[in-house]
């Protein structure tokens, strides 16, 4: 059972799914357990995200939404074995965002991921909108642009491979109105207008010229970012890094609340409110922008629900039957990855291993506070029993150099060697617990969550990027 909860700038929604697992290898091959079916059991209504004030999330209000929806779905938190609580957009800048996430990730079920990383938001939304799947079928470079109340999260794919990401301050609630007057203006939009000597203040009557300038600038800036032609004036709308993909985008897919203004997928659902903000104006500016029209447009499978669909059904992978885990140490959350390649030469790889471990310690535990890490071992050569023993001895020796050597030894192995390496380490009577998994693709800078062992002996794993951003 999996749950996805998306707490966004404008809206909060939830989805409950059920996964089916199967051994997809033949009877004479090493078992490979994979998710072969995903059934959506329940979709919540779309709720307005409850806030106490501009800078504080109403945690009790969020909990009440989740509790009521679990009851309607007939689900207990204890039944949830994996899933994601995703806090998105401007909501991630709220002062109690981190506190709320980690509270919910334990109260609402055995969640493996609770994150506010804008890059990960874009990746998950691309999977929920259908852009990720389409990139594998079409062979084209597809950019998914998920625009909600506060941010536009861009993820670019080709052949189901992530080419790059970018996040911008573009969203429907960056200017809000109340009774014909401006009620709030986000700081990035305020800076944008000031740079062009345009006046728009909270409390004043709506200045349609200023609002139109804002939405049209957002559309033009987005088009320039997609074309990798950003200008200095676009930087005010950037949240983090510049676009980092190298190939030209062929097709664009809009998801999120703003795409709902374009495509009206939820028109028959009464619970989707129309808010007093620039959302509809922004949607019109995007649809009318000539530079954006030059791309091929693809309608999303999901609009406002793209992120929650991706969070509930697309974040979990399975590490299968060739693993060795100390079950009492699970679940493990937010374990950083350090990738180490043997380049298909065992002895040369062993000679460099000590240096690599010291680099990993310097990277993740330079203050010696006991931050553990997972060593991802890739490009191993063919190994006999003595080679496995030599590798295991080297791992034990190197892991003793950690500031806290009694922490579990966590290994991810690219090939199906996890069980034999884990069993060899156990046979050597290491005092540390052993967590050794395989069939997961990761790299330095990734984080992983490893869930409790399921009845089939496999463990659910989530690979993620954790980044909280500031306003």
XYZ file of C-alpha atoms in Angstrom:
471
model
C 0.000 0.000 0.000
C 1.318 3.430 -0.941
C 0.139 6.954 -0.202
C 1.060 10.237 -1.801
C 0.358 13.560 -0.108
C 1.041 16.837 -1.918
C 0.899 20.021 0.177
C 1.230 22.886 -2.269
C 1.046 26.669 -2.246
C -2.618 26.612 -3.270
C -3.898 23.102 -2.813
C -3.475 19.905 -0.808
C -4.475 16.477 -2.103
C -3.929 12.784 -1.352
C -3.871 9.536 -3.272
C -3.877 5.903 -2.072
C -2.435 3.155 -4.306
C -1.737 -0.553 -4.161
C 1.336 -2.132 -5.777
C 1.662 -5.711 -6.992
C 5.104 -7.344 -6.909
C 6.359 -10.172 -9.148
C 9.569 -12.061 -9.795
C 10.176 -11.042 -13.428
C 13.237 -13.274 -13.920
C 12.985 -16.789 -15.299
C 13.128 -19.809 -13.009
C 16.805 -20.429 -13.858
C 17.877 -16.826 -13.317
C 18.640 -14.708 -10.275
C 15.284 -13.506 -8.913
C 14.318 -9.931 -9.757
C 11.325 -8.585 -7.888
C 9.633 -5.647 -9.600
C 6.448 -3.601 -9.292
C 4.277 -4.937 -12.108
C 0.939 -3.274 -11.379
C -0.216 -0.078 -9.690
C -3.861 0.327 -8.769
C -5.214 3.672 -7.581
C -7.645 2.983 -4.740
C -8.628 6.505 -3.728
C -8.239 10.086 -4.928
C -9.078 12.835 -2.470
C -10.823 16.063 -3.374
C -8.538 19.044 -3.968
C -8.409 21.118 -0.781
C -7.145 24.637 -0.292
C -3.908 24.429 1.724
C -4.629 25.690 5.258
C -2.259 28.414 6.506
C -2.227 30.180 9.873
C -0.624 33.213 8.274
C 1.604 34.038 5.287
C 4.639 32.336 6.858
C 3.100 29.444 8.856
C 1.393 26.223 7.770
C -1.661 25.141 9.777
C -0.349 21.701 10.762
C -3.568 20.773 12.585
C -5.559 21.705 9.488
C -3.356 19.492 7.300
C -3.673 16.612 9.762
C -7.457 16.932 9.780
C -7.556 16.744 5.965
C -5.383 13.630 5.923
C -7.253 11.969 8.788
C -10.641 12.550 7.162
C -9.465 11.248 3.796
C -7.961 8.088 5.297
C -11.343 7.433 6.932
C -13.204 7.962 3.663
C -10.744 5.640 1.887
C -11.130 3.016 4.636
C -7.378 3.034 5.252
C -5.408 3.002 8.524
C -1.999 4.723 8.705
C -0.493 1.388 9.784
C -1.453 -0.101 6.408
C 0.735 2.374 4.487
C 4.081 0.704 3.734
C 5.601 3.275 1.408
C 4.863 6.613 -0.207
C 5.749 10.274 -0.165
C 4.777 13.459 1.607
C 5.766 16.225 -0.811
C 5.655 19.876 0.181
C 5.775 21.993 -2.925
C 6.149 25.525 -4.186
C 6.082 28.536 -1.893
C 4.745 26.357 0.935
C 8.275 24.957 1.276
C 9.462 28.394 2.402
C 7.159 28.451 5.431
C 9.035 28.492 8.713
C 7.486 25.254 10.029
C 7.699 23.325 6.726
C 10.472 20.935 7.769
C 8.922 20.316 11.180
C 5.542 19.544 9.625
C 6.967 17.194 7.006
C 8.784 14.948 9.426
C 5.807 14.917 11.765
C 3.459 13.845 8.978
C 5.861 11.283 7.537
C 5.610 9.309 10.782
C 2.000 10.066 11.761
C 0.398 9.302 8.388
C 2.083 5.939 7.775
C 5.478 4.359 7.178
C 6.521 6.968 4.629
C 9.888 6.632 3.003
C 10.202 10.151 1.672
C 9.301 13.571 3.013
C 10.854 16.292 0.920
C 10.636 19.849 -0.311
C 13.193 19.632 -3.097
C 12.036 21.630 -6.122
C 14.032 19.418 -8.507
C 12.367 16.294 -7.133
C 8.958 17.989 -7.379
C 9.522 18.500 -11.095
C 10.654 14.911 -11.591
C 7.638 13.479 -9.755
C 5.206 15.767 -11.592
C 6.668 14.687 -14.958
C 5.899 11.077 -14.076
C 2.378 11.920 -12.935
C 1.573 14.042 -16.000
C 2.643 11.402 -18.537
C 5.606 13.408 -19.888
C 8.151 10.882 -18.570
C 6.390 7.930 -20.221
C 5.935 9.840 -23.495
C 9.658 10.622 -23.673
C 10.327 6.892 -23.856
C 7.841 6.314 -26.662
C 8.466 9.372 -28.840
C 12.253 9.695 -28.607
C 11.734 13.456 -28.312
C 13.084 15.845 -25.698
C 10.056 16.622 -23.513
C 9.909 19.325 -20.850
C 7.263 19.023 -18.166
C 6.437 22.384 -16.557
C 4.467 21.928 -13.341
C 3.033 25.309 -12.299
C 1.050 25.740 -9.121
C 0.483 28.655 -6.818
C 4.100 29.603 -6.240
C 6.597 27.861 -8.536
C 7.137 26.361 -11.964
C 9.128 23.120 -11.663
C 10.702 22.087 -14.967
C 11.999 18.567 -15.650
C 13.368 17.659 -19.089
C 13.422 14.047 -20.306
C 14.516 12.062 -23.346
C 14.043 8.290 -23.585
C 13.013 8.296 -19.902
C 16.397 9.750 -18.954
C 16.445 12.982 -16.956
C 18.396 15.625 -18.885
C 17.999 18.488 -16.424
C 15.791 20.590 -14.184
C 15.046 24.211 -13.341
C 12.664 25.956 -10.937
C 11.181 29.437 -11.327
C 9.078 31.835 -9.265
C 6.059 31.523 -11.572
C 2.637 30.728 -10.120
C -0.959 31.740 -9.711
C -0.796 33.007 -6.123
C 2.251 35.253 -6.465
C -0.237 38.136 -6.652
C -3.533 37.751 -4.783
C -6.605 39.961 -4.661
C -9.407 40.652 -2.212
C -12.513 42.711 -3.034
C -10.920 44.341 -6.063
C -7.695 45.242 -4.295
C -4.232 43.699 -4.169
C -3.875 41.685 -0.953
C -0.403 40.088 -1.337
C 2.570 40.305 -3.692
C 5.385 37.774 -3.454
C 8.923 39.159 -2.962
C 10.241 37.983 -6.393
C 7.338 39.670 -8.226
C 7.833 42.786 -6.110
C 11.509 42.914 -7.158
C 10.555 42.311 -10.798
C 8.094 45.213 -10.862
C 10.493 47.544 -9.052
C 13.223 46.814 -11.595
C 10.884 48.116 -14.319
C 9.646 51.070 -12.212
C 6.128 49.645 -12.100
C 4.131 50.365 -8.964
C 1.890 47.735 -7.411
C 1.256 47.762 -3.675
C -0.797 45.659 -1.307
C -4.008 47.466 -0.425
C -4.210 49.340 -3.725
C -6.886 48.776 -6.394
C -5.905 46.176 -9.012
C -3.591 47.687 -11.627
C -4.432 45.536 -14.650
C -1.475 46.941 -16.620
C 0.968 45.843 -13.913
C -0.701 42.431 -13.601
C -0.651 41.868 -17.348
C 3.013 42.882 -17.496
C 3.785 40.344 -14.748
C 2.055 37.371 -16.368
C 3.419 38.151 -19.821
C 6.938 38.549 -18.427
C 6.573 35.191 -16.667
C 5.528 33.516 -19.922
C 8.383 35.105 -21.875
C 10.923 34.287 -19.183
C 9.775 30.657 -19.102
C 10.146 30.438 -22.893
C 13.693 31.815 -22.707
C 14.603 29.347 -19.955
C 13.231 26.428 -21.999
C 15.349 27.609 -24.955
C 18.408 28.045 -22.650
C 18.496 31.739 -23.600
C 18.075 33.299 -20.153
C 18.716 37.019 -19.858
C 19.955 38.856 -16.745
C 16.449 40.206 -16.105
C 15.121 36.626 -15.881
C 17.267 35.852 -12.836
C 14.757 37.504 -10.494
C 12.381 34.631 -11.249
C 14.970 31.842 -10.891
C 14.834 29.674 -7.782
C 18.243 28.021 -7.611
C 20.280 27.047 -10.653
C 20.013 27.919 -14.341
C 18.651 25.279 -16.760
C 21.180 22.442 -16.893
C 20.041 20.383 -19.887
C 22.084 20.472 -23.101
C 19.598 19.351 -25.767
C 16.914 21.442 -27.444
C 13.394 20.883 -26.123
C 10.919 19.547 -28.713
C 7.704 19.181 -26.725
C 6.285 20.898 -23.652
C 3.721 19.542 -21.194
C 2.055 21.782 -18.615
C 0.817 20.242 -15.370
C -0.213 21.661 -12.005
C -2.977 24.078 -11.061
C -2.223 26.505 -13.885
C -2.584 23.736 -16.473
C -5.993 23.021 -14.948
C -6.935 26.570 -16.022
C -5.891 25.535 -19.546
C -7.363 22.043 -19.851
C -10.214 21.917 -17.283
C -9.773 18.237 -16.387
C -11.405 18.807 -13.007
C -14.286 20.950 -14.270
C -16.906 18.457 -13.107
C -15.519 18.355 -9.549
C -17.111 21.002 -7.359
C -14.296 20.937 -4.813
C -11.820 22.727 -7.123
C -12.152 26.381 -6.158
C -11.290 29.375 -8.305
C -9.050 31.612 -6.285
C -8.788 35.391 -6.422
C -5.310 35.537 -7.913
C -3.443 35.764 -11.241
C -3.836 32.069 -12.118
C -6.251 32.411 -15.051
C -4.406 35.467 -16.381
C -1.114 33.535 -16.208
C -2.627 30.557 -18.058
C -3.814 32.877 -20.831
C -0.389 34.543 -21.101
C 1.289 31.138 -21.412
C -1.139 29.971 -24.105
C -0.718 33.206 -26.102
C 3.070 33.532 -25.897
C 4.549 33.231 -29.413
C 7.845 31.675 -28.259
C 5.986 28.978 -26.323
C 3.714 28.337 -29.323
C 6.832 27.361 -31.298
C 7.127 24.175 -29.217
C 4.940 21.153 -29.783
C 2.323 21.066 -27.005
C 1.161 17.830 -25.397
C -1.860 17.627 -23.096
C -1.085 16.064 -19.696
C -2.759 12.944 -18.324
C -3.205 14.804 -15.041
C -3.225 18.554 -14.374
C -3.562 19.633 -10.750
C -3.079 16.031 -9.546
C 0.160 15.298 -11.442
C 2.483 15.658 -8.453
C 0.353 13.694 -6.014
C -0.146 10.929 -8.593
C 3.612 10.725 -9.120
C 4.285 10.832 -5.374
C 1.861 8.005 -4.663
C 2.741 5.704 -7.543
C 6.161 6.571 -8.975
C 8.601 7.207 -6.111
C 9.151 3.628 -4.950
C 11.586 1.074 -6.366
C 12.199 -2.459 -5.163
C 15.511 -4.028 -4.133
C 14.965 -7.700 -4.519
C 15.802 -11.259 -3.612
C 19.615 -10.968 -3.829
C 19.961 -8.709 -0.788
C 21.199 -8.989 2.804
C 19.644 -6.645 5.359
C 19.590 -6.356 9.147
C 15.824 -5.952 9.483
C 16.020 -4.407 12.958
C 17.847 -1.385 11.463
C 15.015 -0.605 9.036
C 13.548 1.729 8.008
C 16.478 4.048 7.268
C 15.775 7.550 5.989
C 17.821 10.250 4.258
C 21.009 8.232 3.788
C 23.449 10.060 1.463
C 25.052 8.132 -1.394
C 28.735 8.026 -2.317
C 29.383 6.339 -5.664
C 32.601 4.411 -6.187
C 33.484 2.718 -9.490
C 35.923 -0.187 -9.750
C 36.178 0.366 -13.534
C 36.125 -3.453 -13.938
C 39.526 -3.811 -12.219
C 39.235 -5.272 -8.709
C 42.825 -4.752 -7.512
C 43.081 -1.199 -8.810
C 39.703 -0.460 -7.250
C 40.785 -1.852 -3.885
C 43.970 0.249 -4.013
C 41.879 3.442 -4.322
C 39.101 2.474 -1.908
C 40.633 4.018 1.220
C 40.989 7.387 -0.494
C 37.364 7.185 -1.647
C 36.061 6.400 1.851
C 37.988 9.353 3.289
C 36.467 11.578 0.628
C 32.988 10.313 1.497
C 33.604 11.051 5.189
C 34.853 14.550 4.348
C 31.795 15.103 2.160
C 29.100 13.892 4.550
C 30.581 13.891 8.079
C 33.325 16.507 8.113
C 32.272 17.674 11.600
C 32.326 14.057 12.885
C 28.735 14.157 14.099
C 28.094 10.578 13.007
C 26.304 11.123 9.670
C 26.393 7.715 8.030
C 26.465 7.196 4.261
C 25.817 4.410 1.772
C 28.637 3.277 -0.501
C 27.385 2.620 -4.043
C 29.709 0.104 -5.692
C 29.574 0.145 -9.495
C 31.419 -1.473 -12.436
C 32.663 -4.507 -10.536
C 34.534 -7.104 -12.616
C 33.697 -10.806 -12.663
C 34.581 -12.065 -9.175
C 35.332 -15.474 -7.719
C 34.970 -16.416 -4.058
C 38.457 -15.160 -3.090
C 37.740 -11.851 -4.836
C 34.522 -11.455 -2.846
C 36.464 -12.128 0.359
C 39.127 -9.560 -0.568
C 36.445 -6.964 -1.288
C 34.636 -7.704 1.994
C 37.863 -7.406 4.035
C 38.666 -4.066 2.389
C 35.166 -2.756 3.103
C 35.414 -3.727 6.784
C 38.829 -2.090 7.135
C 37.766 1.123 5.416
C 34.491 1.421 7.339
C 36.448 1.266 10.612
C 37.887 4.682 9.716
C 34.478 6.381 9.997
C 34.056 8.788 12.953
C 31.404 6.377 14.302
C 32.562 2.940 13.088
C 29.759 1.126 14.946
C 27.102 2.480 12.566
C 25.621 -0.007 10.085
C 27.634 -0.690 6.943
C 25.274 0.346 4.136
C 26.153 -0.843 0.641
C 24.347 -0.466 -2.669
C 25.691 -2.707 -5.411
C 25.054 -2.092 -9.099
C 25.158 -5.802 -9.961
C 23.432 -8.762 -8.259
C 26.211 -9.193 -5.692
C 24.489 -7.760 -2.641
C 23.559 -11.062 -1.002
C 26.932 -12.746 -1.457
C 28.835 -9.650 -0.280
C 26.471 -9.270 2.685
C 26.737 -12.931 3.636
C 30.540 -12.805 3.353
C 30.674 -9.773 5.657
C 28.382 -11.543 8.132
C 30.551 -14.676 8.029
C 33.533 -12.521 8.986
C 31.701 -11.691 12.226
C 31.639 -7.936 11.722
C 30.220 -6.132 14.748
C 28.263 -3.699 12.610
C 24.856 -4.409 11.157
C 24.922 -5.055 7.398
C 22.513 -3.436 4.933
C 23.428 -4.574 1.425
C 21.012 -3.955 -1.458
C 21.208 -4.022 -5.241
C 19.279 -3.337 -8.470
C 19.018 0.395 -7.590
C 20.581 3.124 -9.752
C 22.037 5.981 -7.679
C 24.953 8.409 -7.739
C 26.888 10.705 -5.412
C 24.583 13.417 -4.094
C 21.462 11.233 -4.097
C 19.760 10.207 -0.872
C 17.937 6.952 -0.277
C 15.263 5.722 2.100
C 15.155 1.970 2.726
C 11.878 0.611 4.064
C 11.070 -2.362 6.241
C 11.326 -5.817 4.664
C 8.081 -6.847 2.984
C 6.625 -10.359 3.217
C 8.323 -11.313 -0.054
C 11.758 -10.540 1.426
C 12.293 -7.411 -0.669
C 12.638 -3.846 0.576
C 11.072 -0.710 -0.905
C 13.637 1.978 -1.733
C 13.164 5.643 -2.630
C 15.946 7.560 -4.384
C 15.634 11.311 -3.885
C 17.168 14.745 -3.671
C 16.566 16.748 -0.490
C 16.629 20.537 -0.790
C 14.751 23.129 1.214
C 14.757 26.526 -0.440
C 14.306 29.976 1.048
C 11.974 32.717 -0.058
